XYZ file of N, CA and C in Angstrom:
294
model
N 0.740 -1.542 -0.190
C -0.074 -0.024 0.102
C 0.661 1.128 -0.262
N 1.154 1.806 -1.081
C 1.618 2.825 -1.048
C 1.201 4.030 -2.670
N 1.927 5.043 -2.912
C 1.562 5.994 -3.603
C 2.142 5.104 -5.119
N 3.042 4.719 -5.066
C 3.508 3.798 -6.923
C 2.855 2.692 -6.939
N 2.067 1.704 -6.245
C 1.542 0.666 -6.603
C 0.133 0.606 -7.159
N -0.562 1.419 -7.469
C -2.068 1.300 -7.795
C -2.368 0.710 -6.633
N -2.488 0.934 -5.194
C -3.242 0.238 -4.402
C -4.586 0.942 -4.063
N -5.691 0.269 -4.355
C -7.029 0.349 -4.464
C -7.902 1.135 -3.231
N -7.459 0.711 -2.146
C -8.288 0.996 -0.822
C -7.771 2.604 -0.555
N -8.360 2.571 0.360
C -7.968 4.197 0.920
C -7.102 4.400 2.114
N -6.054 5.455 1.598
C -5.034 5.813 2.112
C -5.140 7.321 2.871
N -6.367 7.710 3.461
C -6.671 8.971 3.871
C -5.611 9.868 4.861
N -4.973 8.462 5.747
C -4.236 9.044 6.609
C -3.106 8.083 6.975
N -1.928 8.359 7.854
C -1.112 7.329 8.142
C -1.296 6.524 8.936
N -2.212 6.336 9.859
C -2.720 5.174 10.620
C -3.531 4.384 9.483
N -4.457 4.771 8.528
C -4.674 3.634 7.720
C -3.701 3.006 6.928
N -2.817 3.823 6.366
C -1.598 3.356 5.446
C -0.888 2.624 6.347
N -0.829 2.739 7.426
C 0.302 1.874 8.804
C -0.689 0.620 8.701
N -1.651 0.536 9.156
C -2.386 -0.781 9.112
C -2.155 -1.435 7.495
N -2.582 -1.101 7.038
C -2.733 -1.568 5.507
C -1.122 -2.062 5.095
N 0.030 -1.243 5.476
C 1.222 -1.751 5.033
C 1.654 -3.006 5.716
N 1.089 -2.654 7.276
C 1.782 -4.121 8.049
C 1.185 -5.427 7.878
N -0.144 -5.384 7.292
C -0.896 -6.516 6.931
C -0.791 -6.880 5.549
N -0.174 -5.992 4.489
C 0.276 -6.424 3.271
C 1.730 -7.590 3.582
N 2.527 -6.694 4.290
C 3.835 -6.892 4.523
C 4.116 -8.055 5.043
N 3.035 -8.312 6.162
C 3.813 -9.366 7.312
C 2.379 -10.722 7.325
N 1.398 -10.017 6.457
C 0.086 -11.263 6.249
C -0.329 -11.920 5.473
N -0.332 -10.641 4.238
C -0.888 -11.181 2.701
C 0.198 -12.110 2.521
N -0.293 -13.082 1.452
C 0.260 -14.202 0.641
C 0.423 -13.680 -0.586
N 1.235 -13.521 -1.047
C 1.429 -13.194 -2.585
C 1.550 -14.324 -3.606
N 0.865 -14.478 -4.610
C 0.869 -15.648 -5.376
C 2.412 -15.607 -6.478
N 3.473 -16.208 -6.172
C 4.564 -16.208 -7.029
C 4.709 -16.862 -8.597
N 5.088 -16.990 -9.399
C 5.456 -18.130 -10.298
C 6.926 -17.828 -10.570
N 7.490 -19.052 -10.336
C 9.118 -19.044 -10.559
C 9.517 -19.502 -11.970
N 10.690 -19.689 -12.502
C 10.668 -19.753 -13.881
C 10.271 -21.101 -14.217
N 10.275 -22.163 -13.850
C 9.631 -23.210 -14.210
C 7.953 -22.946 -14.313
N 7.300 -21.873 -13.875
C 6.171 -21.996 -13.346
C 5.196 -22.377 -12.871
N 6.050 -22.871 -11.724
C 5.251 -23.447 -10.395
C 5.100 -22.382 -9.319
N 3.646 -22.062 -8.892
C 3.296 -21.245 -8.242
C 3.294 -21.572 -6.540
N 3.959 -20.353 -6.132
C 4.152 -20.555 -4.350
C 3.435 -19.237 -4.263
N 3.027 -19.199 -2.647
C 2.907 -18.255 -2.115
C 3.531 -17.789 -0.881
N 3.912 -16.388 -0.843
C 5.083 -16.254 0.143
C 4.503 -14.412 0.478
N 4.775 -14.366 1.811
C 4.467 -12.787 2.303
C 5.524 -11.827 1.719
N 5.533 -10.583 1.560
C 6.629 -9.876 1.082
C 7.715 -9.873 1.946
N 8.078 -10.520 3.331
C 8.629 -9.893 3.818
C 9.718 -11.001 3.699
N 9.486 -12.314 3.230
C 9.260 -13.255 3.180
C 10.506 -13.428 1.515
N 10.197 -12.488 1.092
C 11.145 -12.286 -0.344
C 12.230 -11.560 -0.349
N 12.585 -11.003 0.753
C 13.585 -9.937 0.646
C 14.664 -10.604 1.130
N 16.159 -10.752 0.676
C 17.394 -11.137 0.648
C 17.859 -10.273 1.337
N 19.208 -10.772 2.793
C 20.113 -10.113 3.472
C 20.825 -9.697 2.371
N 21.952 -8.923 2.712
C 22.996 -8.303 2.017
C 23.999 -9.160 2.851
N 24.871 -10.176 1.880
C 25.429 -10.945 1.820
C 27.372 -10.666 2.419
N 27.686 -11.038 3.398
C 28.929 -10.653 3.486
C 30.332 -11.359 2.457
N 29.411 -12.581 1.838
C 30.477 -13.098 0.884
C 30.756 -12.162 -0.146
N 29.511 -11.584 -0.652
C 29.055 -10.302 -1.975
C 29.978 -9.168 -1.393
N 29.957 -8.592 -0.190
C 30.190 -7.136 0.346
C 31.121 -7.457 1.426
N 32.147 -8.058 1.714
C 33.222 -8.334 2.300
C 33.263 -7.506 3.575
N 33.205 -6.225 3.098
C 33.534 -4.852 4.220
C 32.500 -4.756 5.325
N 31.291 -5.757 5.077
C 30.487 -5.214 5.988
C 30.675 -6.720 7.228
N 30.333 -6.257 8.198
C 30.319 -7.319 9.438
C 29.140 -8.369 9.451
N 29.559 -9.316 10.112
C 28.368 -10.187 10.315
C 26.932 -9.797 10.816
N 27.118 -8.560 11.979
C 26.154 -8.059 12.522
C 25.324 -7.303 11.636
N 25.930 -6.371 10.611
C 25.411 -5.597 9.460
C 24.601 -7.140 8.612
N 25.535 -8.108 8.304
C 24.383 -8.822 7.562
C 23.204 -9.629 8.003
N 23.318 -9.450 9.404
C 22.077 -10.012 9.897
C 20.766 -9.042 10.479
N 21.757 -7.669 10.629
C 20.343 -6.905 10.527
C 20.237 -6.243 8.989
N 20.934 -6.581 8.082
C 19.870 -6.112 7.036
C 18.522 -6.343 6.733
N 18.025 -7.279 6.938
C 16.785 -7.567 6.704
C 15.919 -6.906 7.422
N 16.146 -6.845 8.775
C 15.366 -5.448 9.546
C 15.232 -3.970 8.890
N 16.592 -3.640 8.688
C 16.864 -2.806 8.225
C 16.136 -2.275 6.977
N 16.375 -3.106 5.777
C 15.734 -3.231 4.369
C 13.753 -2.789 4.784
N 12.950 -3.578 5.875
C 11.873 -3.515 6.141
C 11.619 -2.279 6.581
N 12.420 -1.590 7.605
C 12.061 -0.584 8.189
C 12.312 0.940 6.916
N 13.302 0.694 6.092
C 13.403 1.678 4.931
C 12.281 1.541 4.082
N 11.705 0.266 3.698
C 11.053 0.018 2.733
C 9.600 0.995 3.306
N 9.588 0.812 4.837
C 7.912 1.374 5.238
C 8.066 2.881 5.338
N 9.708 3.497 5.648
C 9.994 4.965 5.504
C 9.668 5.542 4.614
N 9.869 4.923 3.133
C 9.981 5.451 2.035
C 8.343 5.493 1.349
N 7.382 4.613 1.999
C 5.991 4.239 1.580
C 5.184 5.327 2.477
N 5.656 5.294 3.807
C 5.011 6.394 4.185
C 5.285 7.743 4.348
N 6.596 8.298 3.896
C 6.968 9.717 3.020
C 6.181 9.894 1.877
N 5.984 9.212 1.278
C 4.983 9.381 -0.393
C 3.718 9.171 0.202
N 3.324 8.440 1.251
C 1.542 8.910 1.432
C 1.249 10.148 2.506
N 2.414 10.603 3.137
C 2.365 11.653 3.929
C 2.214 13.045 2.941
N 3.254 12.915 1.964
C 3.471 13.802 1.034
C 2.422 14.012 0.029
N 1.669 13.244 -0.628
C 0.293 13.210 -1.345
C -0.690 13.511 -0.303
N -1.042 13.470 0.908
C -1.855 13.607 1.998
C -1.686 15.153 2.441
N -0.631 15.869 1.860
C -0.309 16.969 2.807
C -0.533 18.142 1.352
N -0.044 17.580 0.089
C -0.254 18.573 -1.098
C -1.689 18.361 -1.689
N -1.978 17.293 -1.321
C -3.708 17.351 -2.197
C -4.581 16.693 -1.099
N -5.753 16.686 -1.754
C -6.667 15.829 -0.935
C -6.435 14.102 -1.603
N -6.756 13.310 -0.583
C -6.775 12.008 -0.790
C -7.790 11.339 -2.084
N -8.846 12.094 -2.067
C -9.736 11.768 -3.236
C -9.365 12.345 -4.593
N -8.270 13.146 -4.665
C -7.563 13.630 -5.679
C -6.604 12.678 -6.147
N -5.749 12.467 -5.557
C -4.584 11.824 -5.943
C -4.353 10.480 -5.850
N -5.624 9.497 -5.199
C -5.752 8.147 -5.048
C -6.144 7.772 -5.888
N -7.046 8.169 -6.983
C -7.819 7.552 -7.990
C -6.959 7.254 -9.542
N -5.679 8.312 -9.283
C -4.891 8.558 -10.553
C -3.852 7.394 -10.590
């Protein structure tokens, strides 16, 4: 639920957005098709990949372990800022149908 993904439900305020974002990120299951055509269901948080020390040797093991929660937090901050910005510059009934 954010400005950039054609979310169809109401995002009139931050409380409504946060409840929808949390539900989407942690509760809702998305059907995904792999390259062989097999369909599986996963919550969005399960699709996140950690930043691997093997690929980025300069990071510590702690930074590798913290990368998933930080990705989740950054996604929430980004989406929350967009919703807040749009609700500030115009009324939700103007921007949401776009």
